[in-house]
Amino acid sequence: MSQSARTQTQNPYLPQPKPRFGKLAWAALILGIIGLCGSIVPILNNATAVAALVGLVLGIIALFGSRKALAGTGSVLCVLAVVATVVLQGAMVAELNRVLAGENPARPAEDAAPAPVLRLGFGDRHTWPDGRAISVLPPAPYVEVSEFSRPPAGKRHVQFQVAVRNGGQDSYNAVTTTITVTHHGHVAQQHFGAGDPIPVEQLPPGGEVRYTMVFEIDAEPGELQVSVQPTFSAEETAYFVGQV
């Protein structure tokens, strides 16, 4: 028996070597999550995209270490965050240019009549003047399989599908759809680890898409309200309401 083998046999509790580049892999994962969550927030997504780029560099370096799976996941999230930010900003710039070009001129404040409250039921569909039609399908419970992503005590996850149809004459990216969820009058937090958190889908005229969103709400039943706008500059807001 060799000297090294005898040493290992006599010292079974020797400390194991630390994972190589483990901290870099964790940093890439965290920055990727931050970048992905911030990519849907205008202006803020500039900073989170930079953070995602830094995370991507760290993730690539960490791929040469012992935490390859963790580094790979972080790198993928960072790439998705950057792509989502670029697509969202491009769509917002195009929409802003369309508004400034006079295709959707705003009425003077003194002549503008109060917009009617569009209170709809789940499963109904509303069509905006530009031809874009959106429907929020009835919510359903969402059961998280991972114990690390389960909602805290007093909370639960709910999921629903959003159906979008582009009835306009121009292409439309579903990522510009603005959706806010409230339950019991409190704003619900989106669960970015489930469903389709960032629906980057370019719809040509006549195109349709469905995607799933998951939110964390109170465990007690109450009124769930999903407010929807096809773009941040839309004058009408549709409210899909029901007891959940």
Coordinates of C-alpha atoms in Angstrom, one line a residue:
M1 CA 0.0 0.0 0.0
S2 CA 1.3 3.4 -0.9
Q3 CA 2.1 6.2 1.6
S4 CA -0.8 8.3 0.3
A5 CA -3.3 5.4 0.5
R6 CA -2.2 4.7 4.1
T7 CA -2.6 8.4 5.0
Q8 CA -6.2 8.4 3.6
T9 CA -7.0 5.2 5.5
Q10 CA -5.7 6.5 8.8
N11 CA -7.3 9.9 8.4
P12 CA -10.9 9.4 7.0
Y13 CA -12.0 12.8 8.2
L14 CA -9.6 15.0 6.3
P15 CA -11.3 18.2 5.1
Q16 CA -12.5 18.0 1.5
P17 CA -11.2 20.5 -1.0
K18 CA -13.5 23.5 -1.5
P19 CA -15.5 23.8 -4.7
R20 CA -13.5 25.7 -7.3
F21 CA -15.2 28.9 -8.5
G22 CA -18.3 28.1 -6.4
K23 CA -18.8 31.7 -5.3
L24 CA -18.6 32.9 -8.9
A25 CA -21.3 30.4 -9.9
W26 CA -23.6 31.6 -7.1
A27 CA -22.9 35.2 -8.0
A28 CA -23.9 34.5 -11.7
L29 CA -27.1 32.8 -10.6
I30 CA -28.1 35.7 -8.3
L31 CA -27.3 38.3 -10.9
G32 CA -29.2 36.4 -13.5
I33 CA -32.3 36.3 -11.3
I34 CA -32.0 40.0 -10.6
G35 CA -31.5 40.8 -14.3
L36 CA -34.5 38.6 -15.3
C37 CA -36.8 40.2 -12.7
G38 CA -35.7 43.7 -13.5
S39 CA -35.9 43.3 -17.3
I40 CA -39.6 44.1 -17.3
V41 CA -39.2 47.3 -15.4
P42 CA -38.6 50.3 -17.7
I43 CA -35.5 52.4 -16.9
L44 CA -34.5 50.0 -14.1
N45 CA -33.8 47.3 -16.6
N46 CA -30.8 49.3 -17.9
A47 CA -29.0 48.7 -14.6
T48 CA -30.2 45.1 -14.2
A49 CA -29.1 44.3 -17.8
V50 CA -25.6 45.5 -16.8
A51 CA -25.7 43.3 -13.7
A52 CA -26.7 40.4 -16.0
L53 CA -23.8 41.0 -18.3
V54 CA -21.4 40.9 -15.3
G55 CA -23.1 37.7 -14.1
L56 CA -22.6 36.2 -17.6
V57 CA -18.9 36.9 -17.4
L58 CA -18.7 35.3 -13.9
G59 CA -20.8 32.4 -15.1
I60 CA -18.5 31.7 -18.0
I61 CA -15.5 31.7 -15.7
A62 CA -17.3 29.5 -13.2
L63 CA -17.9 26.9 -16.0
F64 CA -14.3 25.9 -15.6
G65 CA -14.8 25.2 -11.9
S66 CA -16.6 22.4 -10.0
R67 CA -20.1 24.0 -10.0
K68 CA -20.7 23.6 -13.7
A69 CA -24.5 23.1 -13.4
L70 CA -25.0 26.1 -11.2
A71 CA -22.7 28.2 -13.4
G72 CA -24.6 27.1 -16.5
T73 CA -28.0 27.9 -15.0
G74 CA -26.8 31.4 -13.9
S75 CA -25.3 32.0 -17.4
V76 CA -28.6 31.1 -19.1
L77 CA -30.6 33.3 -16.8
C78 CA -28.2 36.2 -17.5
V79 CA -28.5 35.7 -21.3
L80 CA -32.4 35.6 -21.0
A81 CA -32.3 38.8 -18.9
V82 CA -30.2 40.7 -21.5
V83 CA -32.4 39.4 -24.4
A84 CA -35.6 40.3 -22.7
T85 CA -34.4 43.8 -21.8
V86 CA -33.3 44.5 -25.4
V87 CA -36.6 43.2 -26.8
L88 CA -38.7 45.1 -24.3
Q89 CA -36.9 48.4 -24.8
G90 CA -37.1 48.0 -28.6
A91 CA -40.8 47.4 -28.4
M92 CA -41.3 50.4 -26.1
V93 CA -39.2 52.7 -28.4
A94 CA -41.3 51.6 -31.4
E95 CA -44.5 52.3 -29.5
L96 CA -43.3 55.7 -28.4
N97 CA -42.2 56.6 -31.9
R98 CA -45.7 55.5 -33.1
V99 CA -47.3 57.8 -30.6
L100 CA -45.0 60.7 -31.3
A101 CA -45.7 60.3 -35.0
G102 CA -49.3 61.0 -34.4
E103 CA -50.8 57.6 -35.0
N104 CA -52.3 57.7 -31.6
P105 CA -52.6 61.4 -30.7
A106 CA -53.7 62.1 -27.2
R107 CA -56.8 64.3 -26.7
P108 CA -56.3 67.6 -24.9
A109 CA -56.8 67.2 -21.1
E110 CA -59.7 69.7 -21.1
D111 CA -61.6 67.8 -23.8
A112 CA -60.8 64.3 -22.6
A113 CA -63.8 62.4 -21.2
P114 CA -63.2 60.0 -18.3
A115 CA -62.5 56.6 -19.7
P116 CA -65.2 54.0 -18.7
V117 CA -64.1 51.3 -16.2
L118 CA -63.9 48.1 -18.2
R119 CA -64.8 45.5 -15.6
L120 CA -64.9 42.1 -17.2
G121 CA -65.1 38.5 -16.0
F122 CA -62.4 35.9 -16.4
G123 CA -62.7 34.4 -19.9
D124 CA -64.0 37.6 -21.5
R125 CA -62.1 39.4 -24.2
H126 CA -61.5 43.1 -24.7
T127 CA -60.5 44.6 -28.0
W128 CA -58.6 48.0 -28.0
P129 CA -59.1 50.6 -30.8
D130 CA -55.8 49.5 -32.4
G131 CA -57.2 46.0 -32.9
R132 CA -55.3 44.2 -30.1
A133 CA -57.5 41.8 -28.2
I134 CA -56.6 40.3 -24.8
S135 CA -58.4 37.8 -22.6
V136 CA -57.5 36.5 -19.2
L137 CA -58.7 32.9 -18.7
P138 CA -60.1 31.7 -15.3
P139 CA -57.4 31.3 -12.6
A140 CA -56.5 27.9 -11.2
P141 CA -54.3 26.8 -8.3
Y142 CA -50.6 26.3 -8.9
V143 CA -48.8 23.8 -6.8
E144 CA -45.1 24.3 -6.5
V145 CA -43.2 21.0 -6.6
S146 CA -39.9 22.4 -5.2
E147 CA -40.0 23.1 -1.5
F148 CA -37.6 26.0 -2.0
S149 CA -40.1 27.8 -4.1
R150 CA -43.3 27.2 -2.1
P151 CA -45.1 30.2 -0.9
P152 CA -44.7 31.3 2.8
A153 CA -47.4 30.6 5.4
G154 CA -50.6 32.4 4.6
K155 CA -49.9 32.6 0.9
R156 CA -50.6 30.5 -2.2
H157 CA -49.8 30.5 -5.9
V158 CA -52.4 31.0 -8.6
Q159 CA -52.0 30.7 -12.3
F160 CA -53.9 31.9 -15.3
Q161 CA -53.5 32.1 -19.1
V162 CA -53.3 35.3 -21.1
A163 CA -54.6 35.1 -24.7
V164 CA -53.4 37.8 -27.0
R165 CA -54.5 38.4 -30.6
N166 CA -53.0 41.1 -32.8
G167 CA -55.9 42.4 -34.9
G168 CA -54.0 45.6 -35.9
Q169 CA -52.1 46.4 -39.0
D170 CA -48.6 46.4 -37.4
S171 CA -46.6 43.7 -35.7
Y172 CA -47.0 43.6 -31.9
N173 CA -44.7 42.1 -29.2
A174 CA -46.6 40.5 -26.3
V175 CA -43.8 41.5 -23.9
T176 CA -45.2 45.1 -24.0
T177 CA -48.5 43.9 -22.4
T178 CA -48.8 45.5 -19.0
I179 CA -50.4 43.3 -16.3
T180 CA -50.9 44.1 -12.7
V181 CA -52.6 41.6 -10.2
T182 CA -54.2 42.5 -6.9
H183 CA -55.9 40.3 -4.4
H184 CA -57.7 41.6 -1.3
G185 CA -56.7 45.0 -2.6
H186 CA -53.0 44.2 -2.3
V187 CA -50.6 44.0 -5.2
A188 CA -49.6 40.4 -5.8
Q189 CA -46.0 39.4 -6.6
Q190 CA -45.3 37.4 -9.8
H191 CA -43.6 34.1 -9.4
F192 CA -40.9 34.3 -12.0
G193 CA -39.8 30.7 -11.5
A194 CA -43.0 29.3 -13.0
G195 CA -45.1 29.8 -16.1
D196 CA -43.9 32.1 -18.8
P197 CA -42.5 35.1 -16.8
I198 CA -41.4 37.1 -19.9
P199 CA -43.6 36.3 -23.0
V200 CA -41.3 37.5 -25.7
E201 CA -43.5 36.8 -28.7
Q202 CA -43.6 38.9 -31.9
L203 CA -47.1 38.7 -33.4
P204 CA -47.7 39.7 -37.0
P205 CA -51.1 41.0 -38.0
G206 CA -53.6 38.3 -37.2
G207 CA -51.1 36.5 -34.9
E208 CA -52.1 34.9 -31.6
V209 CA -50.3 33.6 -28.5
R210 CA -51.2 32.2 -25.1
Y211 CA -48.9 32.3 -22.1
T212 CA -49.2 31.4 -18.4
M213 CA -48.5 33.7 -15.5
V214 CA -48.2 32.6 -11.8
F215 CA -48.7 35.0 -8.9
E216 CA -48.5 34.8 -5.1
I217 CA -51.7 35.7 -3.3
D218 CA -53.3 35.4 0.1
A219 CA -54.4 32.0 1.2
E220 CA -57.9 33.4 2.2
P221 CA -60.4 33.7 -0.7
G222 CA -61.0 37.1 -2.0
E223 CA -61.4 39.3 -5.1
L224 CA -58.7 38.8 -7.7
Q225 CA -58.3 41.7 -10.1
V226 CA -56.1 41.5 -13.2
S227 CA -55.6 44.9 -14.9
V228 CA -54.4 44.7 -18.5
Q229 CA -53.0 47.2 -21.0
P230 CA -51.7 46.2 -24.5
T231 CA -48.9 48.9 -24.2
F232 CA -47.8 51.3 -21.5
S233 CA -49.3 54.2 -23.5
A234 CA -52.8 52.6 -23.9
E235 CA -55.6 54.9 -22.8
E236 CA -57.9 52.0 -21.8
T237 CA -57.3 49.5 -19.1
A238 CA -59.3 46.3 -18.9
Y239 CA -60.0 44.8 -15.4
F240 CA -60.7 41.1 -15.3
V241 CA -62.3 40.4 -11.9
G242 CA -63.5 37.3 -10.0
Q243 CA -63.5 35.6 -6.6
V244 CA -60.5 33.3 -6.1

